Every structure is written in structure tokens, then in C-alpha cells.
Amino acid sequence: MKEYKYKINGNIYKVAVGDIDDNIAQVEVNGVPYKVELERKAAPVKVVSAPKAAAAPRTSTGEKVIAKPSAGSKGNAVVAPLPGVVLSIPVKVGDTVNAADTVLLLEAMKMENAIHAGRDGRIASINVNPGDSVLEGATLLTIE
């Protein structure tokens, strides 16, 4: 039974709703049982189907747009600390950055994560675009 508390004209009522069988509900109000007949409506039942998940974006060749971790040297690479979607890249190739500068915004688990340069230098290359999905360890950009 589901229990509810209602306040009507200053009086508190404890209402417990039990089984509903053939349009008759078993209801208990302040410990007193009642059989309540529900109003029948002839309106058709509308079935709502769950929305389908959107497909991952694909390139013109049909491959999924997901940057995978590279096996190369990561000495100057800024890598994704966790999987997510690139929201924005506030730097361009050739920009000079400090270690604490934000070089990329990554959305992961519905939160925005600021990715910092981690070292002083100049942006040598940017390997992702806004909207790309990246895996943990994927090289986002490189710093010289």
C-alpha cells in the first residue's frame, strides 16, 4: 500500500491506497477501510516509446569520430585524463601558453573539465576538434 498525508481544512488525513481491481480501489483513511469506485474514461491509452540513443557521429568514410590514444611519445603531448567530448579549444597553433593556461574544455559525465597545458611552451599541433569524442589517454594537442 502507498501511504499519503493530506491536510484538508486544517485536518490531517492519513490515506493508504491499496490494490485496484476492476476499477475498485482499496483505500484506508485514518485506519478506516473504504472501497472507492474510480471513474471510467473511454479515452484511448497512448503508448509512449522510449527514445532511441543517437548514433555516434561518423566521418565521410563511415568510421566513428573517436580519437584513440596514440602509441607515440607523450613528452610534449597534452592527453585526455578521462573519456569525454571536446567542447571548445580556446588556443590556436602557434599560441604561447603557460603551464596553468586552459587549452581545452572537455565534457565528461555531464561536467565541464578544464584541461591545462601542464608546461610552458608554444602550441605545435591540435589533434582534435570541438564535438569530437575522445578516449582516456588520447593526445589532444602537443606543446613545443
mmCIF file of N, CA and C in Angstrom:
data_model
loop_
_atom_site.group_PDB
_atom_site.id
_atom_site.type_symbol
_atom_site.label_atom_id
_atom_site.label_comp_id
_atom_site.label_asym_id
_atom_site.label_seq_id
_atom_site.Cartn_x
_atom_site.Cartn_y
_atom_site.Cartn_z
ATOM 1 N N MET A 1 0.835 -1.187 0.000
ATOM 2 C CA MET A 1 0.000 0.000 0.000
ATOM 3 C C MET A 1 0.873 1.241 0.000
ATOM 4 N N LYS A 2 0.457 2.219 -0.764
ATOM 5 C CA LYS A 2 1.138 3.509 -0.752
ATOM 6 C C LYS A 2 0.422 4.423 0.229
ATOM 7 N N GLU A 3 1.197 5.102 1.046
ATOM 8 C CA GLU A 3 0.609 5.953 2.067
ATOM 9 C C GLU A 3 0.886 7.420 1.765
ATOM 10 N N TYR A 4 -0.116 8.246 2.017
ATOM 11 C CA TYR A 4 -0.036 9.685 1.772
ATOM 12 C C TYR A 4 -0.616 10.410 2.978
ATOM 13 N N LYS A 5 -0.177 11.647 3.185
ATOM 14 C CA LYS A 5 -0.756 12.506 4.212
ATOM 15 C C LYS A 5 -1.337 13.730 3.510
ATOM 16 N N TYR A 6 -2.592 14.026 3.813
ATOM 17 C CA TYR A 6 -3.275 15.185 3.227
ATOM 18 C C TYR A 6 -3.761 16.088 4.349
ATOM 19 N N LYS A 7 -3.729 17.386 4.093
ATOM 20 C CA LYS A 7 -4.259 18.350 5.040
ATOM 21 C C LYS A 7 -5.423 19.050 4.341
ATOM 22 N N ILE A 8 -6.630 18.819 4.851
ATOM 23 C CA ILE A 8 -7.830 19.394 4.252
ATOM 24 C C ILE A 8 -8.552 20.188 5.329
ATOM 25 N N ASN A 9 -8.744 21.495 5.074
ATOM 26 C CA ASN A 9 -9.404 22.406 6.031
ATOM 27 C C ASN A 9 -8.794 22.301 7.421
ATOM 28 N N GLY A 10 -7.475 22.165 7.494
ATOM 29 C CA GLY A 10 -6.771 22.110 8.769
ATOM 30 C C GLY A 10 -6.706 20.731 9.395
ATOM 31 N N ASN A 11 -7.426 19.764 8.859
ATOM 32 C CA ASN A 11 -7.407 18.396 9.385
ATOM 33 C C ASN A 11 -6.417 17.554 8.596
ATOM 34 N N ILE A 12 -5.648 16.719 9.290
ATOM 35 C CA ILE A 12 -4.665 15.861 8.630
ATOM 36 C C ILE A 12 -5.270 14.478 8.478
ATOM 37 N N TYR A 13 -5.179 13.945 7.270
ATOM 38 C CA TYR A 13 -5.703 12.622 6.950
ATOM 39 C C TYR A 13 -4.564 11.734 6.473
ATOM 40 N N LYS A 14 -4.471 10.517 7.053
ATOM 41 C CA LYS A 14 -3.524 9.518 6.573
ATOM 42 C C LYS A 14 -4.287 8.614 5.613
ATOM 43 N N VAL A 15 -3.868 8.601 4.340
ATOM 44 C CA VAL A 15 -4.565 7.831 3.310
ATOM 45 C C VAL A 15 -3.607 6.782 2.758
ATOM 46 N N ALA A 16 -4.080 5.530 2.771
ATOM 47 C CA ALA A 16 -3.304 4.436 2.202
ATOM 48 C C ALA A 16 -4.103 3.852 1.041
ATOM 49 N N VAL A 17 -3.475 3.778 -0.134
ATOM 50 C CA VAL A 17 -4.130 3.247 -1.316
ATOM 51 C C VAL A 17 -3.565 1.865 -1.586
ATOM 52 N N GLY A 18 -4.478 0.883 -1.655
ATOM 53 C CA GLY A 18 -4.059 -0.500 -1.881
ATOM 54 C C GLY A 18 -4.287 -0.919 -3.311
ATOM 55 N N ASP A 19 -4.681 -2.164 -3.476
ATOM 56 C CA ASP A 19 -4.889 -2.733 -4.801
ATOM 57 C C ASP A 19 -6.080 -2.090 -5.502
ATOM 58 N N ILE A 20 -5.973 -2.004 -6.816
ATOM 59 C CA ILE A 20 -7.077 -1.539 -7.652
ATOM 60 C C ILE A 20 -7.460 -2.719 -8.519
ATOM 61 N N ASP A 21 -8.683 -3.211 -8.314
ATOM 62 C CA ASP A 21 -9.142 -4.381 -9.045
ATOM 63 C C ASP A 21 -10.465 -4.057 -9.719
ATOM 64 N N ASP A 22 -10.484 -4.128 -11.043
ATOM 65 C CA ASP A 22 -11.693 -3.883 -11.831
ATOM 66 C C ASP A 22 -12.346 -2.561 -11.459
ATOM 67 N N ASN A 23 -11.539 -1.505 -11.441
ATOM 68 C CA ASN A 23 -11.989 -0.144 -11.220
ATOM 69 C C ASN A 23 -12.426 0.130 -9.770
ATOM 70 N N ILE A 24 -12.134 -0.777 -8.835
ATOM 71 C CA ILE A 24 -12.443 -0.579 -7.416
ATOM 72 C C ILE A 24 -11.117 -0.537 -6.658
ATOM 73 N N ALA A 25 -10.876 0.566 -5.957
ATOM 74 C CA ALA A 25 -9.630 0.747 -5.210
ATOM 75 C C ALA A 25 -9.878 0.485 -3.738
ATOM 76 N N GLN A 26 -8.955 -0.204 -3.082
ATOM 77 C CA GLN A 26 -8.996 -0.426 -1.644
ATOM 78 C C GLN A 26 -8.262 0.747 -0.995
ATOM 79 N N VAL A 27 -8.990 1.585 -0.263
ATOM 80 C CA VAL A 27 -8.421 2.791 0.332
ATOM 81 C C VAL A 27 -8.693 2.764 1.830
ATOM 82 N N GLU A 28 -7.699 3.220 2.605
ATOM 83 C CA GLU A 28 -7.847 3.309 4.049
ATOM 84 C C GLU A 28 -7.557 4.742 4.462
ATOM 85 N N VAL A 29 -8.534 5.405 5.121
ATOM 86 C CA VAL A 29 -8.376 6.791 5.562
ATOM 87 C C VAL A 29 -8.422 6.808 7.079
ATOM 88 N N ASN A 30 -7.326 7.225 7.712
ATOM 89 C CA ASN A 30 -7.177 7.262 9.170
ATOM 90 C C ASN A 30 -7.571 5.926 9.799
ATOM 91 N N GLY A 31 -7.195 4.817 9.150
ATOM 92 C CA GLY A 31 -7.451 3.488 9.689
ATOM 93 C C GLY A 31 -8.797 2.895 9.305
ATOM 94 N N VAL A 32 -9.663 3.654 8.646
ATOM 95 C CA VAL A 32 -10.982 3.152 8.254
ATOM 96 C C VAL A 32 -10.923 2.713 6.790
ATOM 97 N N PRO A 33 -11.244 1.436 6.503
ATOM 98 C CA PRO A 33 -11.173 0.954 5.116
ATOM 99 C C PRO A 33 -12.395 1.387 4.300
ATOM 100 N N TYR A 34 -12.129 1.695 3.029
ATOM 101 C CA TYR A 34 -13.184 2.078 2.088
ATOM 102 C C TYR A 34 -12.918 1.370 0.767
ATOM 103 N N LYS A 35 -13.991 1.133 0.020
ATOM 104 C CA LYS A 35 -13.885 0.675 -1.364
ATOM 105 C C LYS A 35 -14.311 1.851 -2.219
ATOM 106 N N VAL A 36 -13.391 2.318 -3.065
ATOM 107 C CA VAL A 36 -13.636 3.507 -3.874
ATOM 108 C C VAL A 36 -13.725 3.094 -5.329
ATOM 109 N N GLU A 37 -14.832 3.507 -5.973
ATOM 110 C CA GLU A 37 -15.001 3.204 -7.390
ATOM 111 C C GLU A 37 -14.403 4.352 -8.189
ATOM 112 N N LEU A 38 -13.504 4.003 -9.094
ATOM 113 C CA LEU A 38 -12.849 5.005 -9.922
ATOM 114 C C LEU A 38 -13.688 5.303 -11.151
ATOM 115 N N GLU A 39 -13.626 6.543 -11.595
ATOM 116 C CA GLU A 39 -14.367 6.942 -12.789
ATOM 117 C C GLU A 39 -13.721 6.313 -14.011
ATOM 118 N N ARG A 40 -14.531 5.720 -14.848
ATOM 119 C CA ARG A 40 -14.026 5.119 -16.090
ATOM 120 C C ARG A 40 -14.075 6.144 -17.198
ATOM 121 N N LYS A 41 -12.993 6.238 -17.900
ATOM 122 C CA LYS A 41 -12.935 7.119 -19.063
ATOM 123 C C LYS A 41 -12.673 6.264 -20.278
ATOM 124 N N ALA A 42 -13.323 6.574 -21.362
ATOM 125 C CA ALA A 42 -13.198 5.780 -22.581
ATOM 126 C C ALA A 42 -12.072 6.275 -23.480
ATOM 127 N N ALA A 43 -11.236 7.157 -22.956
ATOM 128 C CA ALA A 43 -10.142 7.692 -23.765
ATOM 129 C C ALA A 43 -9.136 6.586 -24.066
ATOM 130 N N PRO A 44 -8.625 6.555 -25.283
ATOM 131 C CA PRO A 44 -7.640 5.527 -25.620
ATOM 132 C C PRO A 44 -6.334 5.756 -24.870
ATOM 133 N N VAL A 45 -5.667 4.680 -24.588
ATOM 134 C CA VAL A 45 -4.381 4.742 -23.895
ATOM 135 C C VAL A 45 -3.294 5.048 -24.914
ATOM 136 N N LYS A 46 -2.487 6.061 -24.624
ATOM 137 C CA LYS A 46 -1.412 6.447 -25.521
ATOM 138 C C LYS A 46 -0.123 5.791 -25.047
ATOM 139 N N VAL A 47 0.475 4.974 -25.874
ATOM 140 C CA VAL A 47 1.711 4.282 -25.538
ATOM 141 C C VAL A 47 2.882 5.150 -25.974
ATOM 142 N N VAL A 48 3.737 5.446 -25.019
ATOM 143 C CA VAL A 48 4.915 6.270 -25.304
ATOM 144 C C VAL A 48 6.116 5.348 -25.330
ATOM 145 N N SER A 49 6.824 5.373 -26.438
ATOM 146 C CA SER A 49 8.023 4.542 -26.528
ATOM 147 C C SER A 49 9.235 5.364 -26.116
ATOM 148 N N ALA A 50 10.202 4.694 -25.546
ATOM 149 C CA ALA A 50 11.426 5.364 -25.100
ATOM 150 C C ALA A 50 12.215 5.830 -26.319
ATOM 151 N N PRO A 51 12.804 7.030 -26.254
ATOM 152 C CA PRO A 51 13.599 7.496 -27.382
ATOM 153 C C PRO A 51 14.851 6.651 -27.558
ATOM 154 N N LYS A 52 15.246 6.489 -28.792
ATOM 155 C CA LYS A 52 16.442 5.706 -29.083
ATOM 156 C C LYS A 52 17.672 6.598 -28.944
ATOM 157 N N ALA A 53 18.752 6.001 -28.544
ATOM 158 C CA ALA A 53 20.002 6.741 -28.403
ATOM 159 C C ALA A 53 20.494 7.183 -29.778
ATOM 160 N N ALA A 54 21.074 8.368 -29.828
ATOM 161 C CA ALA A 54 21.607 8.870 -31.090
ATOM 162 C C ALA A 54 22.862 8.090 -31.464
ATOM 163 N N ALA A 55 23.033 7.880 -32.739
ATOM 164 C CA ALA A 55 24.209 7.161 -33.215
ATOM 165 C C ALA A 55 25.439 8.062 -33.098
ATOM 166 N N ALA A 56 26.577 7.447 -32.917
ATOM 167 C CA ALA A 56 27.831 8.194 -32.834
ATOM 168 C C ALA A 56 28.098 8.858 -34.182
ATOM 169 N N PRO A 57 28.658 10.072 -34.183
ATOM 170 C CA PRO A 57 28.955 10.722 -35.455
ATOM 171 C C PRO A 57 29.976 9.918 -36.249
ATOM 172 N N ARG A 58 29.882 10.009 -37.560
ATOM 173 C CA ARG A 58 30.776 9.252 -38.434
ATOM 174 C C ARG A 58 31.410 10.180 -39.461
ATOM 175 N N THR A 59 32.581 9.772 -39.951
ATOM 176 C CA THR A 59 33.271 10.527 -40.989
ATOM 177 C C THR A 59 32.662 10.187 -42.340
ATOM 178 N N SER A 60 33.141 10.823 -43.386
ATOM 179 C CA SER A 60 32.614 10.551 -44.732
ATOM 180 C C SER A 60 32.910 9.118 -45.173
ATOM 181 N N THR A 61 33.929 8.477 -44.582
ATOM 182 C CA THR A 61 34.240 7.087 -44.930
ATOM 183 C C THR A 61 33.414 6.101 -44.113
ATOM 184 N N GLY A 62 32.633 6.591 -43.135
ATOM 185 C CA GLY A 62 31.795 5.725 -42.333
ATOM 186 C C GLY A 62 32.407 5.338 -41.003
ATOM 187 N N GLU A 63 33.636 5.780 -40.719
ATOM 188 C CA GLU A 63 34.274 5.458 -39.442
ATOM 189 C C GLU A 63 33.745 6.376 -38.352
ATOM 190 N N LYS A 64 33.711 5.876 -37.115
ATOM 191 C CA LYS A 64 33.268 6.685 -35.995
ATOM 192 C C LYS A 64 34.276 7.786 -35.713
ATOM 193 N N VAL A 65 33.780 8.946 -35.254
ATOM 194 C CA VAL A 65 34.651 10.074 -34.930
ATOM 195 C C VAL A 65 35.043 9.947 -33.464
ATOM 196 N N ILE A 66 36.063 9.144 -33.196
ATOM 197 C CA ILE A 66 36.588 8.966 -31.836
ATOM 198 C C ILE A 66 38.102 8.985 -31.931
ATOM 199 N N ALA A 67 38.699 9.902 -31.184
ATOM 200 C CA ALA A 67 40.151 9.954 -31.162
ATOM 201 C C ALA A 67 40.642 8.884 -30.189
ATOM 202 N N LYS A 68 41.536 8.039 -30.644
ATOM 203 C CA LYS A 68 42.066 6.953 -29.816
ATOM 204 C C LYS A 68 43.445 7.343 -29.302
ATOM 205 N N PRO A 69 43.864 6.758 -28.194
ATOM 206 C CA PRO A 69 45.192 7.055 -27.677
ATOM 207 C C PRO A 69 46.262 6.687 -28.701
ATOM 208 N N SER A 70 47.240 7.568 -28.837
ATOM 209 C CA SER A 70 48.313 7.273 -29.782
ATOM 210 C C SER A 70 49.441 6.560 -29.044
ATOM 211 N N ALA A 71 50.201 5.774 -29.792
ATOM 212 C CA ALA A 71 51.267 4.998 -29.182
ATOM 213 C C ALA A 71 52.593 5.731 -29.219
ATOM 214 N N GLY A 72 52.612 6.966 -29.674
ATOM 215 C CA GLY A 72 53.852 7.721 -29.826
ATOM 216 C C GLY A 72 54.342 8.302 -28.515
ATOM 217 N N SER A 73 55.371 9.116 -28.599
ATOM 218 C CA SER A 73 55.956 9.763 -27.434
ATOM 219 C C SER A 73 54.985 10.783 -26.871
ATOM 220 N N LYS A 74 54.844 10.812 -25.529
ATOM 221 C CA LYS A 74 53.906 11.732 -24.912
ATOM 222 C C LYS A 74 54.632 12.803 -24.105
ATOM 223 N N GLY A 75 55.917 13.067 -24.380
ATOM 224 C CA GLY A 75 56.688 14.038 -23.623
ATOM 225 C C GLY A 75 56.094 15.422 -23.672
ATOM 226 N N ASN A 76 55.650 15.868 -24.846
ATOM 227 C CA ASN A 76 55.098 17.204 -25.005
ATOM 228 C C ASN A 76 53.599 17.160 -25.273
ATOM 229 N N ALA A 77 52.997 16.011 -25.163
ATOM 230 C CA ALA A 77 51.583 15.867 -25.503
ATOM 231 C C ALA A 77 50.701 16.201 -24.302
ATOM 232 N N VAL A 78 49.580 16.849 -24.588
ATOM 233 C CA VAL A 78 48.536 17.051 -23.592
ATOM 234 C C VAL A 78 47.503 15.979 -23.894
ATOM 235 N N VAL A 79 47.280 15.067 -22.942
ATOM 236 C CA VAL A 79 46.396 13.928 -23.184
ATOM 237 C C VAL A 79 45.102 14.065 -22.386
ATOM 238 N N ALA A 80 44.067 13.366 -22.854
ATOM 239 C CA ALA A 80 42.779 13.378 -22.169
ATOM 240 C C ALA A 80 42.894 12.573 -20.875
ATOM 241 N N PRO A 81 42.573 13.171 -19.727
ATOM 242 C CA PRO A 81 42.665 12.448 -18.464
ATOM 243 C C PRO A 81 41.522 11.457 -18.263
ATOM 244 N N LEU A 82 40.445 11.602 -19.041
ATOM 245 C CA LEU A 82 39.295 10.714 -18.970
ATOM 246 C C LEU A 82 38.525 10.809 -20.284
ATOM 247 N N PRO A 83 37.701 9.831 -20.619
ATOM 248 C CA PRO A 83 36.954 9.899 -21.873
ATOM 249 C C PRO A 83 35.896 10.990 -21.812
ATOM 250 N N GLY A 84 35.631 11.623 -22.957
ATOM 251 C CA GLY A 84 34.626 12.680 -22.993
ATOM 252 C C GLY A 84 34.480 13.266 -24.378
ATOM 253 N N VAL A 85 33.825 14.435 -24.432
ATOM 254 C CA VAL A 85 33.572 15.145 -25.685
ATOM 255 C C VAL A 85 34.238 16.516 -25.596
ATOM 256 N N VAL A 86 34.970 16.885 -26.640
ATOM 257 C CA VAL A 86 35.655 18.177 -26.683
ATOM 258 C C VAL A 86 34.603 19.267 -26.868
ATOM 259 N N LEU A 87 34.521 20.216 -25.927
ATOM 260 C CA LEU A 87 33.561 21.312 -26.027
ATOM 261 C C LEU A 87 34.142 22.495 -26.792
ATOM 262 N N SER A 88 35.343 22.921 -26.392
ATOM 263 C CA SER A 88 35.964 24.057 -27.071
ATOM 264 C C SER A 88 37.473 24.004 -26.893
ATOM 265 N N ILE A 89 38.157 24.700 -27.826
ATOM 266 C CA ILE A 89 39.620 24.783 -27.791
ATOM 267 C C ILE A 89 39.959 26.268 -27.893
ATOM 268 N N PRO A 90 40.260 26.923 -26.752
ATOM 269 C CA PRO A 90 40.490 28.363 -26.766
ATOM 270 C C PRO A 90 41.870 28.791 -27.274
ATOM 271 N N VAL A 91 42.693 27.859 -27.742
ATOM 272 C CA VAL A 91 44.021 28.202 -28.254
ATOM 273 C C VAL A 91 44.117 27.815 -29.726
ATOM 274 N N LYS A 92 45.122 28.381 -30.416
ATOM 275 C CA LYS A 92 45.381 28.053 -31.819
ATOM 276 C C LYS A 92 46.824 27.594 -31.946
ATOM 277 N N VAL A 93 47.125 26.937 -33.040
ATOM 278 C CA VAL A 93 48.502 26.529 -33.311
ATOM 279 C C VAL A 93 49.355 27.792 -33.374
ATOM 280 N N GLY A 94 50.477 27.776 -32.665
ATOM 281 C CA GLY A 94 51.381 28.919 -32.631
ATOM 282 C C GLY A 94 51.222 29.782 -31.392
ATOM 283 N N ASP A 95 50.133 29.632 -30.646
ATOM 284 C CA ASP A 95 49.934 30.416 -29.425
ATOM 285 C C ASP A 95 50.952 29.989 -28.364
ATOM 286 N N THR A 96 51.414 30.970 -27.580
ATOM 287 C CA THR A 96 52.299 30.691 -26.463
ATOM 288 C C THR A 96 51.444 30.526 -25.220
ATOM 289 N N VAL A 97 51.690 29.444 -24.457
ATOM 290 C CA VAL A 97 50.886 29.162 -23.270
ATOM 291 C C VAL A 97 51.776 28.963 -22.060
ATOM 292 N N ASN A 98 51.217 29.231 -20.884
ATOM 293 C CA ASN A 98 51.871 28.941 -19.615
ATOM 294 C C ASN A 98 51.318 27.622 -19.091
ATOM 295 N N ALA A 99 51.990 27.036 -18.125
ATOM 296 C CA ALA A 99 51.602 25.722 -17.606
ATOM 297 C C ALA A 99 50.170 25.703 -17.068
ATOM 298 N N ALA A 100 49.711 26.809 -16.459
ATOM 299 C CA ALA A 100 48.385 26.839 -15.841
ATOM 300 C C ALA A 100 47.275 27.268 -16.791
ATOM 301 N N ASP A 101 47.608 27.582 -18.043
ATOM 302 C CA ASP A 101 46.599 28.037 -19.003
ATOM 303 C C ASP A 101 45.673 26.898 -19.417
ATOM 304 N N THR A 102 44.374 27.218 -19.558
ATOM 305 C CA THR A 102 43.398 26.244 -20.054
ATOM 306 C C THR A 102 43.537 26.178 -21.568
ATOM 307 N N VAL A 103 43.800 24.982 -22.077
ATOM 308 C CA VAL A 103 43.980 24.818 -23.523
ATOM 309 C C VAL A 103 42.818 24.076 -24.170
ATOM 310 N N LEU A 104 41.910 23.495 -23.345
ATOM 311 C CA LEU A 104 40.806 22.730 -23.912
ATOM 312 C C LEU A 104 39.740 22.517 -22.843
ATOM 313 N N LEU A 105 38.457 22.519 -23.255
ATOM 314 C CA LEU A 105 37.363 22.178 -22.351
ATOM 315 C C LEU A 105 36.804 20.836 -22.782
ATOM 316 N N LEU A 106 36.730 19.900 -21.844
ATOM 317 C CA LEU A 106 36.292 18.536 -22.117
ATOM 318 C C LEU A 106 35.070 18.236 -21.254
ATOM 319 N N GLU A 107 33.978 17.764 -21.884
ATOM 320 C CA GLU A 107 32.795 17.372 -21.124
ATOM 321 C C GLU A 107 32.869 15.876 -20.865
ATOM 322 N N ALA A 108 32.799 15.517 -19.592
ATOM 323 C CA ALA A 108 32.815 14.109 -19.194
ATOM 324 C C ALA A 108 31.839 13.941 -18.049
ATOM 325 N N MET A 109 30.971 12.974 -18.147
ATOM 326 C CA MET A 109 29.964 12.706 -17.124
ATOM 327 C C MET A 109 29.139 13.954 -16.812
ATOM 328 N N LYS A 110 28.752 14.692 -17.841
ATOM 329 C CA LYS A 110 27.918 15.895 -17.754
ATOM 330 C C LYS A 110 28.572 17.023 -16.967
ATOM 331 N N MET A 111 29.913 17.022 -16.913
ATOM 332 C CA MET A 111 30.625 18.103 -16.251
ATOM 333 C C MET A 111 31.697 18.631 -17.188
ATOM 334 N N GLU A 112 31.921 19.942 -17.140
ATOM 335 C CA GLU A 112 32.984 20.542 -17.938
ATOM 336 C C GLU A 112 34.295 20.449 -17.170
ATOM 337 N N ASN A 113 35.332 19.966 -17.851
ATOM 338 C CA ASN A 113 36.655 19.836 -17.248
ATOM 339 C C ASN A 113 37.631 20.704 -18.029
ATOM 340 N N ALA A 114 38.294 21.604 -17.336
ATOM 341 C CA ALA A 114 39.303 22.457 -17.965
ATOM 342 C C ALA A 114 40.607 21.675 -18.030
ATOM 343 N N ILE A 115 41.144 21.512 -19.234
ATOM 344 C CA ILE A 115 42.419 20.820 -19.419
ATOM 345 C C ILE A 115 43.502 21.891 -19.546
ATOM 346 N N HIS A 116 44.498 21.817 -18.676
ATOM 347 C CA HIS A 116 45.563 22.822 -18.643
ATOM 348 C C HIS A 116 46.774 22.342 -19.436
ATOM 349 N N ALA A 117 47.611 23.300 -19.839
ATOM 350 C CA ALA A 117 48.779 22.993 -20.661
ATOM 351 C C ALA A 117 49.763 22.076 -19.921
ATOM 352 N N GLY A 118 49.977 22.299 -18.655
ATOM 353 C CA GLY A 118 50.888 21.456 -17.889
ATOM 354 C C GLY A 118 52.347 21.841 -18.014
ATOM 355 N N ARG A 119 52.669 22.675 -18.976
ATOM 356 C CA ARG A 119 54.044 23.167 -19.150
ATOM 357 C C ARG A 119 54.006 24.431 -20.001
ATOM 358 N N ASP A 120 55.050 25.245 -19.878
ATOM 359 C CA ASP A 120 55.159 26.447 -20.704
ATOM 360 C C ASP A 120 55.616 26.039 -22.102
ATOM 361 N N GLY A 121 55.157 26.771 -23.101
ATOM 362 C CA GLY A 121 55.595 26.475 -24.455
ATOM 363 C C GLY A 121 54.678 27.077 -25.505
ATOM 364 N N ARG A 122 54.808 26.539 -26.730
ATOM 365 C CA ARG A 122 54.031 27.014 -27.871
ATOM 366 C C ARG A 122 53.227 25.839 -28.403
ATOM 367 N N ILE A 123 51.968 26.082 -28.773
ATOM 368 C CA ILE A 123 51.105 25.032 -29.311
ATOM 369 C C ILE A 123 51.657 24.614 -30.676
ATOM 370 N N ALA A 124 52.082 23.348 -30.783
ATOM 371 C CA ALA A 124 52.641 22.837 -32.036
ATOM 372 C C ALA A 124 51.560 22.240 -32.929
ATOM 373 N N SER A 125 50.607 21.522 -32.331
ATOM 374 C CA SER A 125 49.530 20.942 -33.133
ATOM 375 C C SER A 125 48.317 20.701 -32.253
ATOM 376 N N ILE A 126 47.145 20.715 -32.894
ATOM 377 C CA ILE A 126 45.892 20.399 -32.223
ATOM 378 C C ILE A 126 45.324 19.191 -32.949
ATOM 379 N N ASN A 127 45.129 18.102 -32.225
ATOM 380 C CA ASN A 127 44.744 16.831 -32.842
ATOM 381 C C ASN A 127 43.247 16.537 -32.814
ATOM 382 N N VAL A 128 42.448 17.383 -32.180
ATOM 383 C CA VAL A 128 41.004 17.154 -32.072
ATOM 384 C C VAL A 128 40.250 18.415 -32.469
ATOM 385 N N ASN A 129 38.954 18.271 -32.662
ATOM 386 C CA ASN A 129 38.075 19.394 -32.989
ATOM 387 C C ASN A 129 36.937 19.430 -31.983
ATOM 388 N N PRO A 130 36.300 20.598 -31.799
ATOM 389 C CA PRO A 130 35.127 20.638 -30.922
ATOM 390 C C PRO A 130 34.067 19.648 -31.414
ATOM 391 N N GLY A 131 33.478 18.900 -30.472
ATOM 392 C CA GLY A 131 32.466 17.906 -30.815
ATOM 393 C C GLY A 131 33.018 16.497 -30.930
ATOM 394 N N ASP A 132 34.347 16.346 -31.006
ATOM 395 C CA ASP A 132 34.956 15.017 -31.103
ATOM 396 C C ASP A 132 34.848 14.284 -29.769
ATOM 397 N N SER A 133 34.616 12.982 -29.843
ATOM 398 C CA SER A 133 34.670 12.120 -28.662
ATOM 399 C C SER A 133 36.101 11.612 -28.542
ATOM 400 N N VAL A 134 36.628 11.645 -27.333
ATOM 401 C CA VAL A 134 37.997 11.175 -27.112
ATOM 402 C C VAL A 134 38.019 10.136 -26.005
ATOM 403 N N LEU A 135 38.957 9.222 -26.100
ATOM 404 C CA LEU A 135 39.153 8.219 -25.071
ATOM 405 C C LEU A 135 40.234 8.678 -24.111
ATOM 406 N N GLU A 136 40.271 8.080 -22.940
ATOM 407 C CA GLU A 136 41.306 8.408 -21.967
ATOM 408 C C GLU A 136 42.678 8.121 -22.566
ATOM 409 N N GLY A 137 43.590 9.077 -22.441
ATOM 410 C CA GLY A 137 44.936 8.903 -22.959
ATOM 411 C C GLY A 137 45.116 9.408 -24.380
ATOM 412 N N ALA A 138 44.045 9.838 -25.053
ATOM 413 C CA ALA A 138 44.158 10.354 -26.417
ATOM 414 C C ALA A 138 44.922 11.665 -26.409
ATOM 415 N N THR A 139 45.803 11.868 -27.385
ATOM 416 C CA THR A 139 46.565 13.103 -27.493
ATOM 417 C C THR A 139 45.652 14.196 -28.012
ATOM 418 N N LEU A 140 45.454 15.243 -27.206
ATOM 419 C CA LEU A 140 44.584 16.342 -27.601
ATOM 420 C C LEU A 140 45.344 17.389 -28.390
ATOM 421 N N LEU A 141 46.536 17.735 -27.902
ATOM 422 C CA LEU A 141 47.394 18.699 -28.599
ATOM 423 C C LEU A 141 48.819 18.502 -28.117
ATOM 424 N N THR A 142 49.746 19.097 -28.851
ATOM 425 C CA THR A 142 51.157 18.999 -28.455
ATOM 426 C C THR A 142 51.722 20.383 -28.228
ATOM 427 N N ILE A 143 52.669 20.451 -27.301
ATOM 428 C CA ILE A 143 53.322 21.715 -26.936
ATOM 429 C C ILE A 143 54.815 21.556 -27.143
ATOM 430 N N GLU A 144 55.419 22.552 -27.804
ATOM 431 C CA GLU A 144 56.884 22.550 -28.015
ATOM 432 C C GLU A 144 57.547 23.324 -26.913
#
